[in-house]
CSV table of C-alpha atoms in Angstrom, one decimal:
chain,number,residue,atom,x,y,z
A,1,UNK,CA,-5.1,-4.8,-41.8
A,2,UNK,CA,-2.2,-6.0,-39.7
A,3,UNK,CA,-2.1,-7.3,-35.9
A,4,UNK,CA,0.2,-5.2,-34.1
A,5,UNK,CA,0.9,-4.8,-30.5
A,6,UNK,CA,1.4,-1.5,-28.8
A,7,UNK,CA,2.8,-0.1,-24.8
A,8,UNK,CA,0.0,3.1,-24.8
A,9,UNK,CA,-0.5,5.2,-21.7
A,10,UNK,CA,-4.2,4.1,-20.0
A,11,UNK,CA,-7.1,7.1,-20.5
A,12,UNK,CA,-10.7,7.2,-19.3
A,13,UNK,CA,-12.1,7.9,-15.8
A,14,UNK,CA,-13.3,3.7,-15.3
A,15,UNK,CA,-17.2,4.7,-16.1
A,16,UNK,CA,-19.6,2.4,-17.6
A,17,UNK,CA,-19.7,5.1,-20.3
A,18,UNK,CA,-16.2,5.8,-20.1
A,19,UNK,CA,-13.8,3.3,-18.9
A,20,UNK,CA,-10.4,2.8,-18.5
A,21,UNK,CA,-8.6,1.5,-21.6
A,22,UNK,CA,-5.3,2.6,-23.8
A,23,UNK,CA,-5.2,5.7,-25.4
A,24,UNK,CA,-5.1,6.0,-28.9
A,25,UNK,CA,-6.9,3.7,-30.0
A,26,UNK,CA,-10.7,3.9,-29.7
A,27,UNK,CA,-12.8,2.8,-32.5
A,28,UNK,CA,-10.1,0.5,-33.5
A,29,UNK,CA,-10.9,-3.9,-32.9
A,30,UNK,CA,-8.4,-4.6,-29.9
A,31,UNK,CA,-8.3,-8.4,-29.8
A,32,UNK,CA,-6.6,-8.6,-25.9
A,33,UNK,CA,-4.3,-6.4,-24.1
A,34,UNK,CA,-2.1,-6.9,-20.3
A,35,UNK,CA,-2.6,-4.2,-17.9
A,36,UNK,CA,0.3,-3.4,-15.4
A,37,UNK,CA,-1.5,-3.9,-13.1
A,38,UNK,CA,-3.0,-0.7,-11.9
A,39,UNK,CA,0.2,1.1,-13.3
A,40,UNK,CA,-0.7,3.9,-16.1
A,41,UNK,CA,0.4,1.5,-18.9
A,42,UNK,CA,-1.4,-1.6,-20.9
A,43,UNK,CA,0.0,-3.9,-23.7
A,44,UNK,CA,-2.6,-4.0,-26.5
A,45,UNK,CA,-2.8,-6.0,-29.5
A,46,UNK,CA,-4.7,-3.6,-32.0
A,47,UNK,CA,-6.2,-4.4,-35.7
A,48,UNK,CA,-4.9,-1.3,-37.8
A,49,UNK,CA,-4.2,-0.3,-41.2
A,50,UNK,CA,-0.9,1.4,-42.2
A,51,UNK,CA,-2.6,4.9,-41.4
A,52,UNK,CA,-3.9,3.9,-38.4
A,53,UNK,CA,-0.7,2.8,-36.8
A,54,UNK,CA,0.7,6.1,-38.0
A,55,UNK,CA,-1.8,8.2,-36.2
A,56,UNK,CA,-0.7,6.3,-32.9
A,57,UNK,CA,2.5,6.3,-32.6
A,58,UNK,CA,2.8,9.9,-33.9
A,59,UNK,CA,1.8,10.2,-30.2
A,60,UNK,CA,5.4,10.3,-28.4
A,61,UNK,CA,4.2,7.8,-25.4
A,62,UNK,CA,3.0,5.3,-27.4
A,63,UNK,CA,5.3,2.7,-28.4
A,64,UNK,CA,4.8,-0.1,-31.2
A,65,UNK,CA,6.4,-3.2,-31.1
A,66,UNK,CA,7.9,-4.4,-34.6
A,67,UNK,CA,4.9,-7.0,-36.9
A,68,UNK,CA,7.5,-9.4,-36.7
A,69,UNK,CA,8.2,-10.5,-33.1
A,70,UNK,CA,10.9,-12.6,-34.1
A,71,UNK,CA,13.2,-9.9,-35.2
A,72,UNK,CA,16.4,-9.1,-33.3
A,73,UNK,CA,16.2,-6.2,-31.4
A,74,UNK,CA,19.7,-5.2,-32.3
A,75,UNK,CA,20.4,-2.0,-33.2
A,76,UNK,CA,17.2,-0.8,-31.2
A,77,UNK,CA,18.7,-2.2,-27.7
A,78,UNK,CA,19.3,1.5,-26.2
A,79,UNK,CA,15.7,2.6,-27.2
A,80,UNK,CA,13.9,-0.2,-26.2
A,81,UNK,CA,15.5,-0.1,-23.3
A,82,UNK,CA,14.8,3.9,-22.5
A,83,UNK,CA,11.3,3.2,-23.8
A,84,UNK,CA,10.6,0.8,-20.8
A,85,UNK,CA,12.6,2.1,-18.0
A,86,UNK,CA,10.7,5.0,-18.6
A,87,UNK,CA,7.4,2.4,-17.7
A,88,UNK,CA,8.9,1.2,-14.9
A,89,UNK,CA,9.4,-2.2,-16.6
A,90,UNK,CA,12.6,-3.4,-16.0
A,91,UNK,CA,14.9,-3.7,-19.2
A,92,UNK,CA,18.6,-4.5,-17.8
A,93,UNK,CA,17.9,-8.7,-19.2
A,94,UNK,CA,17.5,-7.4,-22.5
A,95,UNK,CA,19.9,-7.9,-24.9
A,96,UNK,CA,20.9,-7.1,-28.7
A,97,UNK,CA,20.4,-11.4,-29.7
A,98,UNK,CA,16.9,-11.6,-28.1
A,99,UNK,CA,13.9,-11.2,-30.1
A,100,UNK,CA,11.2,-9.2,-29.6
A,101,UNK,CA,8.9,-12.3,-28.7
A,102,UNK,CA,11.1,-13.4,-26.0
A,103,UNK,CA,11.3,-10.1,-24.6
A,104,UNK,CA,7.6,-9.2,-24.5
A,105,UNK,CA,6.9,-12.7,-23.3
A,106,UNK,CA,8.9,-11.8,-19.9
A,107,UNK,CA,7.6,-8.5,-20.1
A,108,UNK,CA,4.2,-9.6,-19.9
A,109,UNK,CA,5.5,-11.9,-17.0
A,110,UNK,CA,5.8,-8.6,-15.2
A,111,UNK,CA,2.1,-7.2,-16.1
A,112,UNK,CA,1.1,-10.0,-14.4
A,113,UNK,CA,2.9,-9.9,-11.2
A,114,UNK,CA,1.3,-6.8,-10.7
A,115,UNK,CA,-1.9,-8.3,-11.7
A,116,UNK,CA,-1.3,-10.4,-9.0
A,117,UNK,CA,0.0,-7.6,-5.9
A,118,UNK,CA,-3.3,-5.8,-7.1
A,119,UNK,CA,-5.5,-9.2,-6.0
A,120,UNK,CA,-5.2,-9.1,-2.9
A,121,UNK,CA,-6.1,-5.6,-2.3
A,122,UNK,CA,-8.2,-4.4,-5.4
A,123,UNK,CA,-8.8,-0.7,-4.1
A,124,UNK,CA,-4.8,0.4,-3.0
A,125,UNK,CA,-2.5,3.0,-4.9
A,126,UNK,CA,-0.5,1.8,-7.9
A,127,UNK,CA,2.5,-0.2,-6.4
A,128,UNK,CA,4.9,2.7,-8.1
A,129,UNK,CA,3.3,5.5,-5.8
A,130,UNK,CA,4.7,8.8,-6.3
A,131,UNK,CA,8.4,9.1,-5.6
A,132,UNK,CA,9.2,5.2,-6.2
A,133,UNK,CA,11.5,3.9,-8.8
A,134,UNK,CA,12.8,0.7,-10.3
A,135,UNK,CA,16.4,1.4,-8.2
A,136,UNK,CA,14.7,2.0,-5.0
A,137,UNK,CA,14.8,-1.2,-2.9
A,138,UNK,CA,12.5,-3.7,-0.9
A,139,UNK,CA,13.1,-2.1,2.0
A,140,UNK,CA,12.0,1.2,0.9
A,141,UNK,CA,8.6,-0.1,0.4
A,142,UNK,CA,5.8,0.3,2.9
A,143,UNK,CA,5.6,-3.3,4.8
A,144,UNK,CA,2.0,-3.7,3.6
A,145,UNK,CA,3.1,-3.3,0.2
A,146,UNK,CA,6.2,-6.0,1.0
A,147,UNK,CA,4.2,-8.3,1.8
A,148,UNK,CA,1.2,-8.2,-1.2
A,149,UNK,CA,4.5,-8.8,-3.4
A,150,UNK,CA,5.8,-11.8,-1.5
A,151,UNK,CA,2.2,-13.1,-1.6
A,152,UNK,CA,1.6,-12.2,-5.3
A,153,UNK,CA,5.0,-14.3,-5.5
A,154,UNK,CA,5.0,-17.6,-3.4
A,155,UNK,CA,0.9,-18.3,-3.4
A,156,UNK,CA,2.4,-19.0,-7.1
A,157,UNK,CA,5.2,-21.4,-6.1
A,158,UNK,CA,7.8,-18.8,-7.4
A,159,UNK,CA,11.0,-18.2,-5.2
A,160,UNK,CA,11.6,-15.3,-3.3
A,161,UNK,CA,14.4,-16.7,-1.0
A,162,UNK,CA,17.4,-14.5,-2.6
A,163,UNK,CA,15.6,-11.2,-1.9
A,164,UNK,CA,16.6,-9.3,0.2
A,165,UNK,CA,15.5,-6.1,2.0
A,166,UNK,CA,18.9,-4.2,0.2
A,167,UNK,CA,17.1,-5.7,-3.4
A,168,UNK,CA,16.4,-3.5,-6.0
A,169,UNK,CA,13.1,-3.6,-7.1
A,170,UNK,CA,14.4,-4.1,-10.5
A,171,UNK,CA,16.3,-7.0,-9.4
A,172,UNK,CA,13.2,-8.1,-7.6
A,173,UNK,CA,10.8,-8.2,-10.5
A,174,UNK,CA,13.0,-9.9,-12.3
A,175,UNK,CA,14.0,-12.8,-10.2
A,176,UNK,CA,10.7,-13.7,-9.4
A,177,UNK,CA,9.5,-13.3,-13.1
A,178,UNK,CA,12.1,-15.2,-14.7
A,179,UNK,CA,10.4,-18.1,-13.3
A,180,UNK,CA,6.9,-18.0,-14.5
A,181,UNK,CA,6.2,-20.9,-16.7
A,182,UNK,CA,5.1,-21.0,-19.9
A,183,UNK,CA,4.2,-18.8,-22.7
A,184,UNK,CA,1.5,-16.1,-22.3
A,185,UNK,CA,-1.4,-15.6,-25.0
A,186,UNK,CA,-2.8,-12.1,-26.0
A,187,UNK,CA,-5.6,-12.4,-28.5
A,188,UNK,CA,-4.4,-15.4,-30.3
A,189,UNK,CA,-0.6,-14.5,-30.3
A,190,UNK,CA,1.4,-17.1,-28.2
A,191,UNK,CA,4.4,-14.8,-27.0
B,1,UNK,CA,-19.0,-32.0,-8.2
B,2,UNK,CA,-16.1,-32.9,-11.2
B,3,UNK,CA,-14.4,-30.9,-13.5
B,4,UNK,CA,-16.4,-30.2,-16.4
B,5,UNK,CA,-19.5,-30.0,-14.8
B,6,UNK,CA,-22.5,-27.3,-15.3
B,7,UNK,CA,-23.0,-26.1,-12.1
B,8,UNK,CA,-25.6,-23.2,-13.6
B,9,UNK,CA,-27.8,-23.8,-16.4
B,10,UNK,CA,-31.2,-21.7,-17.4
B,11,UNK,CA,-33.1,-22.4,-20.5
B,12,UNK,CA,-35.6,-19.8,-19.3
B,13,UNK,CA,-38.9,-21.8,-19.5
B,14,UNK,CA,-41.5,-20.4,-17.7
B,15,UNK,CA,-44.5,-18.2,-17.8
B,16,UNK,CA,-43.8,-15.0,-20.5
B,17,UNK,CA,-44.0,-11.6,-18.6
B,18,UNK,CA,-41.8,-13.6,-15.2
B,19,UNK,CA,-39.5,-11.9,-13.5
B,20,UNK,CA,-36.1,-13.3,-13.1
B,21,UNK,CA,-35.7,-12.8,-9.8
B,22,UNK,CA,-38.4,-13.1,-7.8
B,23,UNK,CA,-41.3,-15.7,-10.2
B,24,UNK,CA,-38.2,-18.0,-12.0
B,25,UNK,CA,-35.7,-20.5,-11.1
B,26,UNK,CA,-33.7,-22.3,-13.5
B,27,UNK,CA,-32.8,-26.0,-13.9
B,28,UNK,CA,-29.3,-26.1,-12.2
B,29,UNK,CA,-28.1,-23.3,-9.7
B,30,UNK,CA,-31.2,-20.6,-11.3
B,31,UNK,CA,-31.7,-18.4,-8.6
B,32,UNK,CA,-30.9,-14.9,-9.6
B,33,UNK,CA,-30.0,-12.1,-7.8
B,34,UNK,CA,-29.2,-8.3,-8.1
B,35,UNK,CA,-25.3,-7.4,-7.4
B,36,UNK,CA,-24.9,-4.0,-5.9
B,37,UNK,CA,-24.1,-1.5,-8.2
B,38,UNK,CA,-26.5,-1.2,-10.4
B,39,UNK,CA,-29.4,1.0,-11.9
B,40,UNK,CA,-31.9,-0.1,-8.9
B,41,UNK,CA,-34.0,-0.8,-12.3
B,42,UNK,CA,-32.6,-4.6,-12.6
B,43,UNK,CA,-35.7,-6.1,-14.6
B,44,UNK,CA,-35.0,-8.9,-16.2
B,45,UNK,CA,-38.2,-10.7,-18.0
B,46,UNK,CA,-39.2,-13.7,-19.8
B,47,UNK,CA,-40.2,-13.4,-23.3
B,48,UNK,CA,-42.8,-15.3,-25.5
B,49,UNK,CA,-40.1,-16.8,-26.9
B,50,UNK,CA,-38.6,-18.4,-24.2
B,51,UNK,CA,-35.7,-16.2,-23.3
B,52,UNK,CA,-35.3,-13.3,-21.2
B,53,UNK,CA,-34.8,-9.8,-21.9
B,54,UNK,CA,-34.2,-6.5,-19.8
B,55,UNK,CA,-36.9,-4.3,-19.0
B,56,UNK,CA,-34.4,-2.2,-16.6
B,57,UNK,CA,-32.1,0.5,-17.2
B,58,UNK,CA,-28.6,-1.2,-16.5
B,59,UNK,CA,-27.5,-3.9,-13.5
B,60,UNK,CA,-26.3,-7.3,-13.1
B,61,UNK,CA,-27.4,-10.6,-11.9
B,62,UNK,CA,-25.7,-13.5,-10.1
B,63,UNK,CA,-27.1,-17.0,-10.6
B,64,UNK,CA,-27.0,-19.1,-7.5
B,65,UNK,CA,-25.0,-21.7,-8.7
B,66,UNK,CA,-21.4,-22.1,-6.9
B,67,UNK,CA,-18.8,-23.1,-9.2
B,68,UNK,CA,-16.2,-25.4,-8.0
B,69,UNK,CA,-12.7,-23.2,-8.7
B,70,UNK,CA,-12.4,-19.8,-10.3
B,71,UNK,CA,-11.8,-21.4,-13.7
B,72,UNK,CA,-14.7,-22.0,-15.9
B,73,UNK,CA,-16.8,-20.7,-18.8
B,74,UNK,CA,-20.1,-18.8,-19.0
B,75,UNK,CA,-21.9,-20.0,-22.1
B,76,UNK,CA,-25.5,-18.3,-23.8
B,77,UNK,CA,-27.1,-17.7,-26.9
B,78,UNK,CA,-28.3,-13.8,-27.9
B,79,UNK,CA,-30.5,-12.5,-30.6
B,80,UNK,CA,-30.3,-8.7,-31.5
B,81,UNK,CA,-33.8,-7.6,-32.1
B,82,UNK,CA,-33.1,-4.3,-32.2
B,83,UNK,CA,-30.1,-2.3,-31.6
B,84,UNK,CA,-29.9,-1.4,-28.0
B,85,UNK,CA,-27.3,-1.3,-25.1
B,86,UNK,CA,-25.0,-3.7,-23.9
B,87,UNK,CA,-26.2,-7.1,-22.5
B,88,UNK,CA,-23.6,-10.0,-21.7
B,89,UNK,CA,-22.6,-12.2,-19.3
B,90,UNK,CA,-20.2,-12.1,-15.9
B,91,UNK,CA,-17.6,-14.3,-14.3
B,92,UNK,CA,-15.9,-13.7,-10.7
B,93,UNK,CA,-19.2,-11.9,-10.0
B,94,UNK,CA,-18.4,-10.6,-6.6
B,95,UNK,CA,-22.4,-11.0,-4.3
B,96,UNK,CA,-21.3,-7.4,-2.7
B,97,UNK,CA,-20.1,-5.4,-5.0
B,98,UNK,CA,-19.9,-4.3,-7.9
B,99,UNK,CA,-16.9,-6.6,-9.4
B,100,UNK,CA,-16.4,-8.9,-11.9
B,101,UNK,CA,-15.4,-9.6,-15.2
B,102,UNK,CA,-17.8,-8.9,-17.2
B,103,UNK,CA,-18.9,-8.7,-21.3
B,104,UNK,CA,-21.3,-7.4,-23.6
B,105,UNK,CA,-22.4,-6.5,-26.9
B,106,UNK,CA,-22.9,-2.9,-27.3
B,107,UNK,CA,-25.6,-0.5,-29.3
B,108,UNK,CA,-23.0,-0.2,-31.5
B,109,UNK,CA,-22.4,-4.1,-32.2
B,110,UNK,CA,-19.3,-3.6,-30.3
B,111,UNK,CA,-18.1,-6.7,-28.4
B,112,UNK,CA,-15.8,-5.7,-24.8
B,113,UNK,CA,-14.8,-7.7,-22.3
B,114,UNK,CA,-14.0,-5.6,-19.0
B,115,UNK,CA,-12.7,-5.6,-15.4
B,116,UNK,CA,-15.0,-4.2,-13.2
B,117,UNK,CA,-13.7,-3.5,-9.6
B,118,UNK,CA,-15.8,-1.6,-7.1
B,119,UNK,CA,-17.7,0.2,-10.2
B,120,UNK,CA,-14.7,0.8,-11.9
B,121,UNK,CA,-14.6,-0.1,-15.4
B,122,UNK,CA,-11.6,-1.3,-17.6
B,123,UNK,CA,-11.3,-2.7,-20.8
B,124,UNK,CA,-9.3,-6.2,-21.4
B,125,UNK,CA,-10.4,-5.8,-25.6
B,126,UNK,CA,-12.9,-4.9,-27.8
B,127,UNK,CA,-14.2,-6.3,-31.2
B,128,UNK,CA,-16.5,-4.4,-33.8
B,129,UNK,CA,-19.4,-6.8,-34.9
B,130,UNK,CA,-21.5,-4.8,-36.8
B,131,UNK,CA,-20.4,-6.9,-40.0
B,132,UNK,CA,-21.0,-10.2,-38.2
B,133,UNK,CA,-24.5,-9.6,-36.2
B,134,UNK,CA,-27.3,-9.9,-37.7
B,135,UNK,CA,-30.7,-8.1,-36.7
B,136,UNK,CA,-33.2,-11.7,-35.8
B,137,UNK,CA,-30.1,-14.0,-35.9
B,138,UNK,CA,-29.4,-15.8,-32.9
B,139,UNK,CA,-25.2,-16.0,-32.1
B,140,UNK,CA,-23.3,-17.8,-29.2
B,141,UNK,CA,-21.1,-16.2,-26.8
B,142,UNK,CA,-18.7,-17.8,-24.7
B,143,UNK,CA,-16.6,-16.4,-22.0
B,144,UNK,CA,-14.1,-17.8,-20.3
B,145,UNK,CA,-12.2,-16.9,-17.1
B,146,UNK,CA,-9.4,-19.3,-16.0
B,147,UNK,CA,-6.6,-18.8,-13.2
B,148,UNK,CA,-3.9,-18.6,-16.1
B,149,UNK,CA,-4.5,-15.2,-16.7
B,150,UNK,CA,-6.9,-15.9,-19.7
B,151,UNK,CA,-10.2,-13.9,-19.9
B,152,UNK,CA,-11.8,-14.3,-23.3
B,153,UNK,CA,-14.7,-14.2,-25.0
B,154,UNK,CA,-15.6,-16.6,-27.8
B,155,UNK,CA,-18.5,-15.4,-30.5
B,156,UNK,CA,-19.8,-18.4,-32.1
B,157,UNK,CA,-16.8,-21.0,-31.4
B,158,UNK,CA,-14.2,-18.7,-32.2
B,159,UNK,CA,-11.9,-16.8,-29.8
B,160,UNK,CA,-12.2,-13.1,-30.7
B,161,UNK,CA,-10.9,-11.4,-27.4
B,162,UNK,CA,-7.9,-13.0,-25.3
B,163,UNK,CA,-6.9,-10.6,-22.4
B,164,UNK,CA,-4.3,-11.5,-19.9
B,165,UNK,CA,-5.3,-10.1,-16.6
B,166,UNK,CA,-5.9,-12.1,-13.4
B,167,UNK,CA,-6.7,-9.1,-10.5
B,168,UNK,CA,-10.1,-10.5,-9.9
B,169,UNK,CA,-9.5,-13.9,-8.2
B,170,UNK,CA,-12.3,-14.6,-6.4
B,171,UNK,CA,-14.9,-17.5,-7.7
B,172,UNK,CA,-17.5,-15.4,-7.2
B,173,UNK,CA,-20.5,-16.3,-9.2
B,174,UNK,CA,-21.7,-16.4,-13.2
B,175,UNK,CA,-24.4,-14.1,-14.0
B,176,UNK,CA,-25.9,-11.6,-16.5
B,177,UNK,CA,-25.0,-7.9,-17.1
B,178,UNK,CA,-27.4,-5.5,-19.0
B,179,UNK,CA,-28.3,-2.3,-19.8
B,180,UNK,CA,-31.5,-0.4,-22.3
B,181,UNK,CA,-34.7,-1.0,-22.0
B,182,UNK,CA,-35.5,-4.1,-24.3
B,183,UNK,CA,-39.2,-5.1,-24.7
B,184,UNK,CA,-40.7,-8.6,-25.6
B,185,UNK,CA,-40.1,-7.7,-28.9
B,186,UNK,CA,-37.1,-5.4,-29.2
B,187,UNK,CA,-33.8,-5.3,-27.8
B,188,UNK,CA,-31.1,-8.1,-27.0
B,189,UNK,CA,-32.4,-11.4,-25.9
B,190,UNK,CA,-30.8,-14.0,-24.3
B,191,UNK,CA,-31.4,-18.2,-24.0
B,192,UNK,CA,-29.7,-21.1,-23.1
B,193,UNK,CA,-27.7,-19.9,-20.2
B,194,UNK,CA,-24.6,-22.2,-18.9
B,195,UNK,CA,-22.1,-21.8,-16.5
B,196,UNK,CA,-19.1,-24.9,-16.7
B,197,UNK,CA,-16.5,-25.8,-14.1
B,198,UNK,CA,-13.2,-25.6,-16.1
B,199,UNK,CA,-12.0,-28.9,-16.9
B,200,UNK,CA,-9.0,-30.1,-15.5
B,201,UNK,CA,-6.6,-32.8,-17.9
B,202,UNK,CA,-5.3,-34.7,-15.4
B,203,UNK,CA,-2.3,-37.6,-16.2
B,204,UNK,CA,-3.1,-41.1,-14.6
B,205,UNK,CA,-0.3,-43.6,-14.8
């Protein structure tokens, strides 16, 4: 058995019976995961054997980070990158030298900003509601949803005075992110 | 009242065949009561032994205990008489719906910690126990809900599930989830229920 962690799609309708939770991987000890916040995708850390991790990531949106988080991500840069954008995560700070820690670790940072917009209003739409992309800007966001983000980011201490309305949300997410403190633990995996 | 501190605690001494929440009260902070959102069946009992089982279909209970920050722990001991369904504990209960963060052991001897907003269920992580429990053996659970992002659940001293998820921010209450009709003599019992301020370190010069 090996401790791998995995970007899988979220499935179930949120019953008792059948609750939300990623895909793939039911039956299967799942010692912590990050949800995006109410985004379609979770970060799960998943107890497999070599045939289970083969049955999920024969599934095309499932995608497993390397056992080894302090590997390079070298020649993978352009596919990591696609593999997130396609999340909405932003990917532009990640580079060829980092590691795969480092860059989970600030991905992470971004599950739980989102975490955070969702708090103060636990029942509104995903904050990437249909149409909305990682290029589209601040102002292009509703002003309700404006100001959950600002709140999600200063009731933290975290600095949102260089954003502008003409930001990118990808720009956006990643300023405020890069100054979360410390080192996040899933399961007992310090990232 | 200081870091650390117990702020619910409920050994569940009293008269076998007691309701919860209308013939019991605990030592510290033991009033129970129902959170919306449940069965309309939320019958919890005191057993022979000392502990208290459900009689209900499924529900939750919030203790009355308020803690002092939404960081702390929810400790209590359970013994699996019988294999039945899910019956754990709750942080961040919310008193008017049916929210929190909540944990259980399943018919299955499967261990999940979940958000629960408004009735709607996600799972944070799940842990197959069925090697671990024991039928008559009593086990201690721990969960823990702190403002870092941490929500995990700790099976006799040891971390099993670490989630990262902080959407429920609220205080709310500590309390008891359930579900399956347990009897005096079957089902999943708990004891020695303890709800703990987080402790703060703090550096004094």
């Amino acid at each position: 058995m090996a401790l791998r962690f995995y970007f899988l799609p979220k499935t179930g309708t949120g019953t008792r019976a059948d609750p939300f939770r990623p895909s793939y991987i039911d039956g299967l000890s799942c010692s912590g995961m990050a949800w995006f916040g109410s985004e379609p995708w979770v970060l799960a850390l998943v107890d497999v054997t070599p045939q289970q991790h083969d049955d999920i990531v024969v599934n095309a949106d499932a995608t497993a980070v390397p056992q080894n988080l302090d590997n390079l991500i070298g020649g993978n840069l352009a596919t990591v990158v696609a593999k997130l954008e396609a999340m909405n995560i932003p990917a532009n700070w990640v580079t060829a030298g980092m590691s795969y820690r480092v860059a989970v670790r600030l991905i992470v940072r971004f599950f739980q900003l989102l975490q955070w917009f969702r708090s103060f209003d636990l029942l509104a739409d995903r904050f990437f509601a249909s149409g909305l992309t990682l290029d589209n800007t601040i102002g292009d966001l509703p002003v309700a949803v404006r100001q959950r983000l600002t709140l999600a980011a200063t009731r933290r201490g975290l600095d949102t005075s260089s954003i502008t309305l003409a930001t990118t949300i990808r720009s956006a997410f990643v300023t405020i992110c890069q100054q979360i403190p410390g080192r996040p633990k899933i399961g007992l995996v310090e990232l | 009242m200081s870091s650390g501190s117990v702020f619910v605690q409920d050994t569940f001494t009293d008269t076998a065949g007691d309701n919860l929440v209308t013939q019991h009260t605990g030592e510290i902070g033991g009033t129970w009561a129902v959170q919306p959102g449940g069965s309309g069946s939320e019958v919890l009992q005191i057993s022979t032994s000392g502990k208290v089982y459900s009689s209900g279909v499924f529900g939750q209970l919030y203790a009355s205990g308020v803690p002092d920050s939404p960081d702390y722990d929810v400790d209590y001991d359970f013994t699996l008489l019988t294999d039945l369904q899910a019956f754990g504990g709750c942080a961040r209960m919310d008193t008017a719906s049916n929210t929190s963060y909540m944990s259980g052991l399943s018919g299955a001897r499967l261990l999940s910690l979940y958000q629960v907003v408004s009735g709607s269920f996600t799972l944070l992580g799940s842990v197959d126990l069925s090697g671990t429990v024991s039928l008559g053996t009593t086990h201690h659970l721990r969960q823990r809900a702190y403002k870092s992002g941490e929500k995990s659940l700790w099976f006799d001293g040891q971390v099993l599930i670490n989630a990262n998820d902080e959407v429920i921010t609220a205080a709310g209450r500590a309390g008891l989830n359930f579900g399956g009709g347990s009897s005096d003599t079957t089902g999943y019992h708990i004891d020695n229920f303890v709800a703990t301020n987080g402790r703060q370190f703090l550096l004094t010069r």
